[in-house]
Amino acid sequence: MAQSSIEWTEMTWNPTTGCDKISAGCKFCYAEIMSKRLQAMGLEKYKDNFEVRIHEDALDTPYTWKNSKVVFVNSMSDLFHKDIPLDFIKKVFKVMNNNPQHVFQVLTKRAERLLELHAELKWSHNIWMGVSVENEKVKDRIDFLRGTNAKVKFLSLEPLIGPLPDLNLTNIDWVIVGGESGHKPRPMDADWVIDIQEQCNKSEVAFFFKQWGGKNKKAAGRILNGRTYDEMPEIELQRSI
Ligand code: SF4
């Protein structure tokens, strides 16, 4: 487990590592870049760089945290990657089910497999299930997510590289929007962000604006309409401390 600088979480927990690219949003995959760095630093967990690997020894970690945490699960991988066996996904879910004091945020681009497997998994209230949607081409991921039994459902619209008008936000609890950062970030149009914020407002969905992104993401900041948007699903407020 590691502290996270990601604005919408507190910690990361990586019972699996590694992945491969599936859509345009993966172009500058942060996990891939980090894996290379961690491999170069000699970390055993990343010795195979970005190859998909499961880590049984990481399963005990959430039991050791003293206080309630908000945890991004698999920041270095995609839990629903085809090379991660259902048995192992079940083990990860069992850990999350057994630790209701923590909120676990699971994010995938493999929404089709998520829907295929969802009935085999136990969806406790502390599991927030999200899909990444970077442009219109992959909007069907939202429908796959909607078809699951996840109690809390969210969208990560990051890196937002195209407009997303007419989002179906039925049964969606939370939307995160962010622009791409790095050396050659693809631009995010302010109108796309404002449109999504208005759609969330209309549908009464919690809206979180993470960042404008760009080459200097710190300087670009995260102010929209003269303010920050840090809304979270209501259930977050109910978690025990
Ligand atoms: S799905 Fe996520 S972890 Fe996998 S390559 Fe794409 S951005 Fe990286």
Coordinates of C-alpha atoms and ligand atoms in Angstrom, one line a residue:
M1 CA 0.0 0.0 0.0
A2 CA 1.2 3.5 -0.7
Q3 CA 0.0 7.0 0.0
S4 CA -1.5 8.5 -3.2
S5 CA -1.3 12.0 -4.7
I6 CA -4.4 11.3 -6.7
E7 CA -7.0 13.8 -5.6
W8 CA -10.0 11.5 -5.3
T9 CA -8.4 8.8 -3.1
E10 CA -6.1 8.4 -0.1
M11 CA -4.1 5.2 -0.7
T12 CA -3.4 2.7 -3.4
W13 CA -3.4 -1.1 -3.0
N14 CA -2.1 -3.3 -5.8
P15 CA -2.8 -7.0 -5.5
T16 CA -2.1 -7.3 -9.2
T17 CA 0.3 -5.4 -11.4
G18 CA 0.8 -5.1 -15.2
C19 CA -1.6 -4.6 -18.0
D20 CA -1.7 -3.8 -21.8
K21 CA -3.2 -1.1 -23.8
I22 CA -6.8 -1.4 -24.9
S23 CA -8.0 2.1 -26.0
A24 CA -6.9 5.6 -26.8
G25 CA -6.9 6.6 -23.1
C26 CA -4.0 4.2 -22.5
K27 CA -1.6 6.1 -24.8
F28 CA 0.5 7.6 -22.0
C29 CA -0.4 5.0 -19.3
Y30 CA 1.0 6.2 -16.0
A31 CA 1.1 2.7 -14.6
E32 CA 3.3 1.5 -17.4
I33 CA 5.7 4.5 -16.9
M34 CA 5.8 3.9 -13.2
S35 CA 6.4 0.1 -13.6
K36 CA 9.5 0.8 -15.7
R37 CA 10.8 3.1 -13.0
L38 CA 10.1 0.7 -10.2
Q39 CA 11.7 -2.1 -12.1
A40 CA 14.8 0.0 -12.6
M41 CA 14.9 0.7 -8.9
G42 CA 15.0 -3.1 -8.3
L43 CA 11.6 -3.6 -6.7
E44 CA 10.8 -7.3 -6.7
K45 CA 7.1 -6.7 -7.4
Y46 CA 8.0 -5.0 -10.7
K47 CA 10.7 -7.3 -11.9
D48 CA 8.6 -8.4 -14.9
N49 CA 8.0 -4.7 -15.7
F50 CA 4.4 -4.3 -17.0
E51 CA 3.6 -8.0 -17.5
V52 CA 0.3 -9.0 -15.7
R53 CA 1.2 -10.5 -12.4
I54 CA -0.9 -11.5 -9.3
H55 CA 0.5 -10.9 -5.8
E56 CA -1.0 -13.3 -3.2
D57 CA 1.1 -11.7 -0.6
A58 CA -0.6 -8.3 -1.0
L59 CA -4.0 -9.8 0.0
D60 CA -3.4 -9.4 3.7
T61 CA -2.5 -5.8 3.6
P62 CA -5.9 -4.1 4.1
Y63 CA -6.3 -6.1 7.3
T64 CA -3.3 -4.3 8.8
W65 CA -4.6 -0.7 8.3
K66 CA -5.5 0.8 11.6
N67 CA -7.9 3.6 10.5
S68 CA -10.6 3.7 7.8
K69 CA -9.1 4.4 4.4
V70 CA -10.3 5.3 0.9
V71 CA -8.3 3.0 -1.3
F72 CA -7.7 3.0 -5.1
V73 CA -7.4 -0.7 -6.0
N74 CA -5.0 -1.6 -8.7
S75 CA -3.6 1.8 -9.7
M76 CA -0.8 -0.3 -11.4
S77 CA -3.1 -2.7 -13.3
D78 CA -6.6 -3.5 -14.4
L79 CA -8.3 -6.1 -12.1
F80 CA -10.6 -7.3 -15.0
H81 CA -7.8 -7.9 -17.4
K82 CA -8.3 -11.3 -19.1
D83 CA -5.1 -12.7 -17.6
I84 CA -6.3 -12.3 -14.1
P85 CA -8.2 -15.5 -13.1
L86 CA -11.7 -15.2 -11.7
D87 CA -10.4 -17.1 -8.6
F88 CA -8.0 -14.4 -7.8
I89 CA -10.5 -11.6 -8.5
K90 CA -12.8 -13.4 -6.0
K91 CA -10.0 -13.4 -3.4
V92 CA -9.6 -9.6 -3.9
F93 CA -13.3 -9.2 -3.4
K94 CA -13.3 -11.3 -0.3
V95 CA -10.7 -9.0 1.2
M96 CA -12.8 -6.0 0.4
N97 CA -16.0 -7.7 1.7
N98 CA -14.2 -8.5 5.0
N99 CA -13.0 -4.9 5.5
P100 CA -16.2 -2.8 5.5
Q101 CA -14.4 0.0 7.4
H102 CA -12.5 0.9 4.2
V103 CA -13.9 2.2 0.9
F104 CA -12.3 0.4 -2.1
Q105 CA -12.4 2.2 -5.5
V106 CA -11.9 -0.3 -8.4
L107 CA -11.5 1.2 -11.8
T108 CA -11.5 -0.8 -15.1
K109 CA -11.4 -0.3 -18.8
R110 CA -12.4 -4.0 -19.2
A111 CA -16.1 -3.3 -18.6
E112 CA -17.3 -6.1 -20.8
R113 CA -15.5 -8.7 -18.6
L114 CA -16.7 -6.9 -15.5
L115 CA -20.3 -7.5 -16.6
E116 CA -19.5 -11.1 -17.5
L117 CA -18.1 -11.8 -14.0
H118 CA -20.2 -9.5 -11.8
A119 CA -22.7 -12.1 -10.7
E120 CA -19.9 -14.3 -9.3
L121 CA -18.7 -11.5 -7.0
K122 CA -20.1 -10.2 -3.7
W123 CA -20.8 -6.5 -4.0
S124 CA -20.6 -5.0 -0.5
H125 CA -21.4 -1.3 0.0
N126 CA -17.8 -0.3 0.5
I127 CA -16.8 -1.3 -3.1
W128 CA -17.1 1.5 -5.6
M129 CA -16.9 0.2 -9.1
G130 CA -15.9 2.5 -11.9
V131 CA -15.1 2.5 -15.6
S132 CA -12.8 4.8 -17.5
V133 CA -14.3 6.6 -20.5
E134 CA -12.0 8.9 -22.4
N135 CA -14.2 9.6 -25.5
E136 CA -17.4 8.6 -27.3
K137 CA -15.9 5.5 -28.8
V138 CA -15.9 3.7 -25.4
K139 CA -19.1 5.0 -24.0
D140 CA -20.6 1.5 -24.0
R141 CA -18.5 0.8 -20.9
I142 CA -21.0 2.8 -19.0
D143 CA -23.8 0.5 -20.0
F144 CA -21.7 -2.5 -19.0
L145 CA -21.1 -1.0 -15.6
R146 CA -24.8 -0.1 -15.2
G147 CA -25.6 -3.8 -15.8
T148 CA -23.6 -4.9 -12.7
N149 CA -24.7 -5.4 -9.1
A150 CA -22.1 -2.9 -7.9
K151 CA -23.8 -0.8 -5.1
V152 CA -21.8 2.4 -6.0
K153 CA -21.0 3.1 -9.6
F154 CA -18.7 5.8 -10.9
L155 CA -17.1 7.1 -14.1
S156 CA -13.5 8.3 -14.5
L157 CA -13.6 10.6 -17.6
E158 CA -9.8 11.0 -17.7
P159 CA -7.9 11.7 -19.7
L160 CA -10.8 13.4 -21.4
I161 CA -9.8 13.6 -25.0
G162 CA -13.2 14.2 -26.7
P163 CA -16.6 15.6 -25.9
L164 CA -19.1 13.4 -24.1
P165 CA -22.6 14.9 -24.8
D166 CA -25.7 13.0 -23.8
L167 CA -24.2 10.8 -21.2
N168 CA -26.7 8.3 -19.7
L169 CA -26.1 8.9 -16.0
T170 CA -29.0 6.6 -14.8
N171 CA -27.8 4.7 -11.7
I172 CA -24.4 6.4 -11.8
D173 CA -23.3 7.9 -8.4
W174 CA -20.1 9.8 -9.2
V175 CA -18.3 11.3 -12.1
I176 CA -14.6 12.3 -12.1
V177 CA -13.2 14.5 -14.9
G178 CA -9.6 15.2 -15.6
G179 CA -7.3 16.3 -18.4
E180 CA -4.2 14.6 -19.6
S181 CA -0.8 15.6 -18.2
G182 CA 2.8 14.7 -19.2
H183 CA 5.1 15.6 -22.0
K184 CA 2.7 15.6 -24.9
P185 CA -0.8 15.8 -23.4
R186 CA -3.8 15.8 -25.7
P187 CA -5.9 18.9 -25.0
M188 CA -9.1 19.0 -23.1
D189 CA -11.6 21.6 -24.2
A190 CA -13.2 23.6 -21.4
D191 CA -16.6 23.3 -23.1
W192 CA -16.5 19.5 -22.8
V193 CA -15.9 19.8 -19.0
I194 CA -18.6 22.4 -18.5
D195 CA -21.1 20.3 -20.5
I196 CA -20.3 17.2 -18.3
Q197 CA -20.6 19.3 -15.1
E198 CA -24.0 20.5 -16.3
Q199 CA -25.2 17.0 -17.1
C200 CA -24.2 15.8 -13.6
N201 CA -25.9 18.8 -12.1
K202 CA -29.1 18.0 -14.0
S203 CA -29.0 14.3 -13.0
E204 CA -27.9 15.0 -9.4
V205 CA -24.7 13.0 -9.8
A206 CA -21.7 13.9 -7.6
F207 CA -19.1 15.7 -9.7
F208 CA -15.4 15.8 -9.1
F209 CA -13.1 17.9 -11.2
K210 CA -9.6 16.5 -10.8
Q211 CA -7.4 18.7 -13.0
W212 CA -7.1 20.6 -16.2
G213 CA -3.8 18.7 -16.9
G214 CA -1.3 19.9 -19.5
K215 CA 2.5 20.0 -19.5
N216 CA 2.4 21.9 -16.1
K217 CA -0.6 20.4 -14.4
K218 CA 0.2 22.2 -11.1
A219 CA 0.0 25.6 -12.8
A220 CA -3.1 24.6 -14.7
G221 CA -4.8 23.7 -11.4
R222 CA -8.3 22.5 -10.9
I223 CA -10.5 25.5 -10.8
L224 CA -13.7 25.4 -12.9
N225 CA -16.3 28.1 -13.0
G226 CA -14.3 29.9 -10.3
R227 CA -14.3 27.1 -7.8
T228 CA -13.2 23.5 -7.1
Y229 CA -15.6 20.5 -7.4
D230 CA -14.8 17.8 -4.9
E231 CA -18.1 16.0 -4.6
M232 CA -18.1 12.4 -3.6
P233 CA -20.9 9.8 -3.4
E234 CA -23.1 10.1 -0.2
I235 CA -22.0 6.7 1.1
E236 CA -18.5 8.1 1.7
L237 CA -19.9 10.2 4.5
Q238 CA -21.4 7.1 6.2
R239 CA -18.2 5.1 6.5
S240 CA -17.0 4.4 10.0
I241 CA -13.8 6.2 11.1
Ligands
SF4_1 S1 -6.1 -0.1 -19.0 FE1 -5.2 1.3 -17.5 S2 -3.4 0.2 -16.6 FE2 -4.0 -0.8 -18.5 S3 -2.7 0.1 -20.1 FE3 -4.7 1.2 -20.1 S4 -4.3 2.9 -18.8 FE4 -2.7 1.5 -18.4

